PDB file of C-alpha atoms in Angstrom:
ATOM      1  CA  MET A   1     -10.346 -19.657   4.068  1.00 44.00           C
ATOM      2  CA  ALA A   2     -13.432 -18.957   2.004  1.00 47.00           C
ATOM      3  CA  HIS A   3     -13.543 -20.336  -1.508  1.00 57.00           C
ATOM      4  CA  VAL A   4     -12.793 -17.554  -3.993  1.00 63.00           C
ATOM      5  CA  LYS A   5     -15.020 -17.370  -7.064  1.00 72.00           C
ATOM      6  CA  GLY A   6     -14.606 -15.225 -10.123  1.00 75.00           C
ATOM      7  CA  PRO A   7     -11.969 -14.510 -12.748  1.00 80.00           C
ATOM      8  CA  ARG A   8      -8.338 -15.452 -12.334  1.00 78.00           C
ATOM      9  CA  GLN A   9      -5.274 -13.853 -13.880  1.00 81.00           C
ATOM     10  CA  GLU A  10      -1.655 -14.896 -13.564  1.00 81.00           C
ATOM     11  CA  PHE A  11       1.369 -12.759 -14.291  1.00 80.00           C
ATOM     12  CA  ARG A  12       4.728 -14.373 -14.891  1.00 81.00           C
ATOM     13  CA  VAL A  13       8.220 -13.338 -15.832  1.00 83.00           C
ATOM     14  CA  VAL A  14      10.158 -15.742 -18.018  1.00 86.00           C
ATOM     15  CA  VAL A  15      13.890 -15.279 -18.555  1.00 88.00           C
ATOM     16  CA  SER A  16      15.092 -17.264 -21.530  1.00 91.00           C
ATOM     17  CA  GLY A  17      18.528 -17.815 -22.998  1.00 94.00           C
ATOM     18  CA  MET A  18      20.541 -16.606 -20.032  1.00 94.00           C
ATOM     19  CA  GLU A  19      21.662 -17.988 -16.708  1.00 94.00           C
ATOM     20  CA  VAL A  20      20.207 -16.180 -13.703  1.00 92.00           C
ATOM     21  CA  PRO A  21      22.162 -16.897 -10.517  1.00 94.00           C
ATOM     22  CA  PRO A  22      20.143 -17.827  -7.410  1.00 90.00           C
ATOM     23  CA  ASP A  23      20.868 -14.511  -5.641  1.00 93.00           C
ATOM     24  CA  LEU A  24      19.534 -12.544  -8.628  1.00 92.00           C
ATOM     25  CA  GLN A  25      16.505 -14.853  -8.852  1.00 87.00           C
ATOM     26  CA  GLU A  26      15.677 -14.026  -5.232  1.00 86.00           C
ATOM     27  CA  ARG A  27      16.187 -10.283  -5.751  1.00 90.00           C
ATOM     28  CA  LEU A  28      13.873 -10.337  -8.786  1.00 88.00           C
ATOM     29  CA  ASN A  29      11.280 -12.422  -6.934  1.00 84.00           C
ATOM     30  CA  VAL A  30      11.220 -10.006  -3.982  1.00 84.00           C
ATOM     31  CA  ALA A  31      11.097  -6.906  -6.229  1.00 89.00           C
ATOM     32  CA  ILE A  32       8.212  -8.257  -8.335  1.00 87.00           C
ATOM     33  CA  GLN A  33       6.201  -9.276  -5.263  1.00 83.00           C
ATOM     34  CA  ARG A  34       6.844  -5.934  -3.555  1.00 85.00           C
ATOM     35  CA  ALA A  35       5.699  -3.970  -6.627  1.00 88.00           C
ATOM     36  CA  THR A  36       2.558  -6.104  -6.944  1.00 85.00           C
ATOM     37  CA  LEU A  37       1.641  -5.717  -3.271  1.00 81.00           C
ATOM     38  CA  GLU A  38       2.189  -1.939  -3.438  1.00 83.00           C
ATOM     39  CA  VAL A  39      -0.328  -1.653  -6.290  1.00 84.00           C
ATOM     40  CA  PHE A  40      -2.934  -3.761  -4.477  1.00 78.00           C
ATOM     41  CA  ALA A  41      -2.384  -1.885  -1.204  1.00 75.00           C
ATOM     42  CA  ASP A  42      -3.444   1.328  -2.963  1.00 77.00           C
ATOM     43  CA  LEU A  43      -6.759  -0.110  -4.204  1.00 75.00           C
ATOM     44  CA  ASP A  44     -10.015   0.613  -2.384  1.00 71.00           C
ATOM     45  CA  PHE A  45     -12.242  -2.477  -2.230  1.00 69.00           C
ATOM     46  CA  GLY A  46     -14.967  -0.782  -0.243  1.00 70.00           C
ATOM     47  CA  GLY A  47     -15.906  -1.324   3.370  1.00 72.00           C
ATOM     48  CA  ASP A  48     -17.043  -4.931   3.070  1.00 75.00           C
ATOM     49  CA  ARG A  49     -14.259  -6.297   0.828  1.00 74.00           C
ATOM     50  CA  ALA A  50     -10.540  -6.820   1.383  1.00 71.00           C
ATOM     51  CA  ALA A  51      -7.561  -8.122  -0.558  1.00 74.00           C
ATOM     52  CA  VAL A  52      -5.569 -10.940   1.012  1.00 75.00           C
ATOM     53  CA  ALA A  53      -2.030 -11.808  -0.041  1.00 76.00           C
ATOM     54  CA  LEU A  54      -0.429 -15.094   0.982  1.00 76.00           C
ATOM     55  CA  PRO A  55       2.893 -16.610  -0.129  1.00 76.00           C
ATOM     56  CA  LEU A  56       2.876 -19.555  -2.551  1.00 76.00           C
ATOM     57  CA  GLU A  57       5.524 -22.017  -1.439  1.00 78.00           C
ATOM     58  CA  VAL A  58       6.910 -25.049  -3.228  1.00 77.00           C
ATOM     59  CA  LYS A  59       9.321 -27.322  -1.357  1.00 80.00           C
ATOM     60  CA  GLY A  60       9.909 -24.639   1.269  1.00 76.00           C
ATOM     61  CA  GLN A  61      10.735 -21.865  -1.213  1.00 73.00           C
ATOM     62  CA  THR A  62       8.488 -18.922  -1.955  1.00 71.00           C
ATOM     63  CA  GLN A  63       7.488 -19.112  -5.616  1.00 73.00           C
ATOM     64  CA  GLY A  64       5.025 -16.246  -5.731  1.00 78.00           C
ATOM     65  CA  ILE A  65       2.043 -14.713  -4.005  1.00 79.00           C
ATOM     66  CA  TRP A  66      -1.652 -15.531  -4.034  1.00 78.00           C
ATOM     67  CA  ILE A  67      -3.915 -12.479  -3.950  1.00 79.00           C
ATOM     68  CA  ALA A  68      -7.681 -12.676  -3.640  1.00 77.00           C
ATOM     69  CA  GLN A  69     -10.530 -10.302  -2.899  1.00 76.00           C
ATOM     70  CA  VAL A  70     -12.658 -11.656  -0.082  1.00 76.00           C
ATOM     71  CA  ALA A  71     -15.281 -10.485   2.361  1.00 74.00           C
ATOM     72  CA  ARG A  72     -13.564  -8.392   5.023  1.00 72.00           C
ATOM     73  CA  LYS A  73     -14.901 -10.711   7.771  1.00 73.00           C
ATOM     74  CA  ASP A  74     -13.104 -13.648   6.079  1.00 73.00           C
ATOM     75  CA  ALA A  75      -9.844 -11.685   5.843  1.00 69.00           C
ATOM     76  CA  GLU A  76      -9.674 -10.770   9.528  1.00 67.00           C
ATOM     77  CA  GLY A  77      -6.860 -12.563  11.257  1.00 65.00           C
ATOM     78  CA  LEU A  78      -5.187 -13.824   8.087  1.00 64.00           C
ATOM     79  CA  VAL A  79      -1.486 -13.124   7.745  1.00 54.00           C
ATOM     80  CA  GLY A  80      -0.816 -10.907   4.744  1.00 50.00           C
ATOM     81  CA  GLY A  81      -4.121  -9.022   4.566  1.00 48.00           C
ATOM     82  CA  ILE A  82      -3.530  -5.883   2.491  1.00 51.00           C
ATOM     83  CA  GLY A  83      -6.888  -4.210   1.989  1.00 50.00           C
TER      84      GLY A  83
END
């Protein structure tokens, strides 16, 4: 994978003061990732650029998604390409 240069933004959801059962945590995680990917899928990066989305896993559990804009030639063949 090519090194990605440029700005970086992170978006997080923090739930404080309430217990969130594991099944609800997973539902929220999936819904947030789906909404994010839908927005990026609608963006036009031009013919020579593409967005790539890959899962971020910690100890075998998906904790988020990594999205980067890369040269289309670098995105070819990667699982999760969305642009």
